[in-house]
Each structure stands twice: as C-alpha cells, then as structure tokens.
PDB file of C-alpha atoms in Angstrom:
ATOM      1  CA  UNK A  25      -0.012   0.016  -0.029  1.00 43.00           C
ATOM      2  CA  UNK A  26       1.367   3.412  -0.913  1.00 45.00           C
ATOM      3  CA  UNK A  27       0.907   6.737   0.782  1.00 47.00           C
ATOM      4  CA  UNK A  28      -1.440   7.837  -2.024  1.00 51.00           C
ATOM      5  CA  UNK A  29      -3.669   4.872  -1.193  1.00 62.00           C
ATOM      6  CA  UNK A  30      -3.938   5.949   2.399  1.00 65.00           C
ATOM      7  CA  UNK A  31      -4.640   9.541   1.361  1.00 77.00           C
ATOM      8  CA  UNK A  32      -7.412   8.429  -1.081  1.00 81.00           C
ATOM      9  CA  UNK A  33      -8.866   6.122   1.597  1.00 78.00           C
ATOM     10  CA  UNK A  34      -8.915   8.917   4.189  1.00 81.00           C
ATOM     11  CA  UNK A  35     -10.509  11.320   1.698  1.00 83.00           C
ATOM     12  CA  UNK A  36     -13.225   8.710   0.898  1.00 83.00           C
ATOM     13  CA  UNK A  37     -13.902   8.155   4.560  1.00 82.00           C
ATOM     14  CA  UNK A  38     -14.165  11.841   5.275  1.00 84.00           C
ATOM     15  CA  UNK A  39     -16.535  12.322   2.308  1.00 87.00           C
ATOM     16  CA  UNK A  40     -18.714   9.469   3.631  1.00 83.00           C
ATOM     17  CA  UNK A  41     -18.784  10.963   7.108  1.00 81.00           C
ATOM     18  CA  UNK A  42     -19.705  14.337   5.712  1.00 83.00           C
ATOM     19  CA  UNK A  43     -22.469  12.834   3.683  1.00 83.00           C
ATOM     20  CA  UNK A  44     -23.784  10.851   6.676  1.00 76.00           C
ATOM     21  CA  UNK A  45     -23.804  13.933   8.881  1.00 78.00           C
ATOM     22  CA  UNK A  46     -25.802  15.867   6.277  1.00 79.00           C
ATOM     23  CA  UNK A  47     -28.285  13.056   5.826  1.00 73.00           C
ATOM     24  CA  UNK A  48     -31.269  12.347   8.081  1.00 70.00           C
ATOM     25  CA  UNK A  49     -31.325   8.719   6.973  1.00 69.00           C
ATOM     26  CA  UNK A  50     -28.019   6.745   7.192  1.00 64.00           C
ATOM     27  CA  UNK A  51     -26.996   5.112   3.913  1.00 71.00           C
ATOM     28  CA  UNK A  52     -24.674   2.609   5.616  1.00 77.00           C
ATOM     29  CA  UNK A  53     -26.067   0.104   8.152  1.00 82.00           C
ATOM     30  CA  UNK A  54     -24.585   0.301  11.603  1.00 81.00           C
ATOM     31  CA  UNK A  55     -23.127  -3.235  11.410  1.00 87.00           C
ATOM     32  CA  UNK A  56     -21.216  -2.262   8.248  1.00 88.00           C
ATOM     33  CA  UNK A  57     -19.863   0.869   9.963  1.00 84.00           C
ATOM     34  CA  UNK A  58     -18.779  -1.257  12.906  1.00 89.00           C
ATOM     35  CA  UNK A  59     -17.059  -3.746  10.611  1.00 90.00           C
ATOM     36  CA  UNK A  60     -15.127  -0.875   8.926  1.00 88.00           C
ATOM     37  CA  UNK A  61     -14.036   0.457  12.338  1.00 90.00           C
ATOM     38  CA  UNK A  62     -13.016  -3.056  13.465  1.00 92.00           C
ATOM     39  CA  UNK A  63     -10.869  -3.430  10.305  1.00 91.00           C
ATOM     40  CA  UNK A  64      -9.249  -0.056  10.917  1.00 91.00           C
ATOM     41  CA  UNK A  65      -8.581  -0.939  14.554  1.00 92.00           C
ATOM     42  CA  UNK A  66      -7.004  -4.284  13.506  1.00 92.00           C
ATOM     43  CA  UNK A  67      -4.765  -2.465  11.012  1.00 91.00           C
ATOM     44  CA  UNK A  68      -3.682   0.055  13.654  1.00 92.00           C
ATOM     45  CA  UNK A  69      -2.975  -2.691  16.166  1.00 93.00           C
ATOM     46  CA  UNK A  70      -0.949  -4.611  13.596  1.00 91.00           C
ATOM     47  CA  UNK A  71       1.170  -1.520  12.946  1.00 91.00           C
ATOM     48  CA  UNK A  72       1.680  -1.016  16.647  1.00 90.00           C
ATOM     49  CA  UNK A  73       2.720  -4.617  17.047  1.00 91.00           C
ATOM     50  CA  UNK A  74       5.197  -4.271  14.253  1.00 92.00           C
ATOM     51  CA  UNK A  75       7.050  -1.444  16.085  1.00 90.00           C
ATOM     52  CA  UNK A  76      10.442  -2.435  17.568  1.00 89.00           C
ATOM     53  CA  UNK A  77      10.547  -2.926  21.304  1.00 86.00           C
ATOM     54  CA  UNK A  78      12.129   0.025  22.972  1.00 83.00           C
ATOM     55  CA  UNK A  79      15.496  -0.676  24.646  1.00 84.00           C
ATOM     56  CA  UNK A  80      16.042   0.317  28.296  1.00 81.00           C
ATOM     57  CA  UNK A  81      17.905   3.599  28.733  1.00 78.00           C
ATOM     58  CA  UNK A  82      19.815   2.856  31.912  1.00 64.00           C
TER      59      UNK A  82
END
C-alpha cells in the first residue's frame, strides 16, 4: 500500500462521514460501519505490534 492509497482512503472516509452527517437517513447500516471500524482498529494494532521494542535507557 502506498501513501497515495492511504490519502485516497482517508478522503473517501471523510466524504462518507460528511455525507452521513448531512443526511437524516443513514446510507450505511450500523453493522457495516462497525465492521469498517474493526478493520481499521485491527490495522492500527498490527502497525503498533510491528514497532520495535524500545530498549532500556539505563
């Protein structure tokens, strides 16, 4: 995945959030929103887990 993909994905999510805020009837079911958030959380956790373990600074 390249940085452009992340920027495009972020822009699409922001546009969807803006559209949802301006709408009185949600276009995306709640379970689908939760699935997207779970996927994002899993990706973030995987990135955190991939970070190197800090060394003690004694």
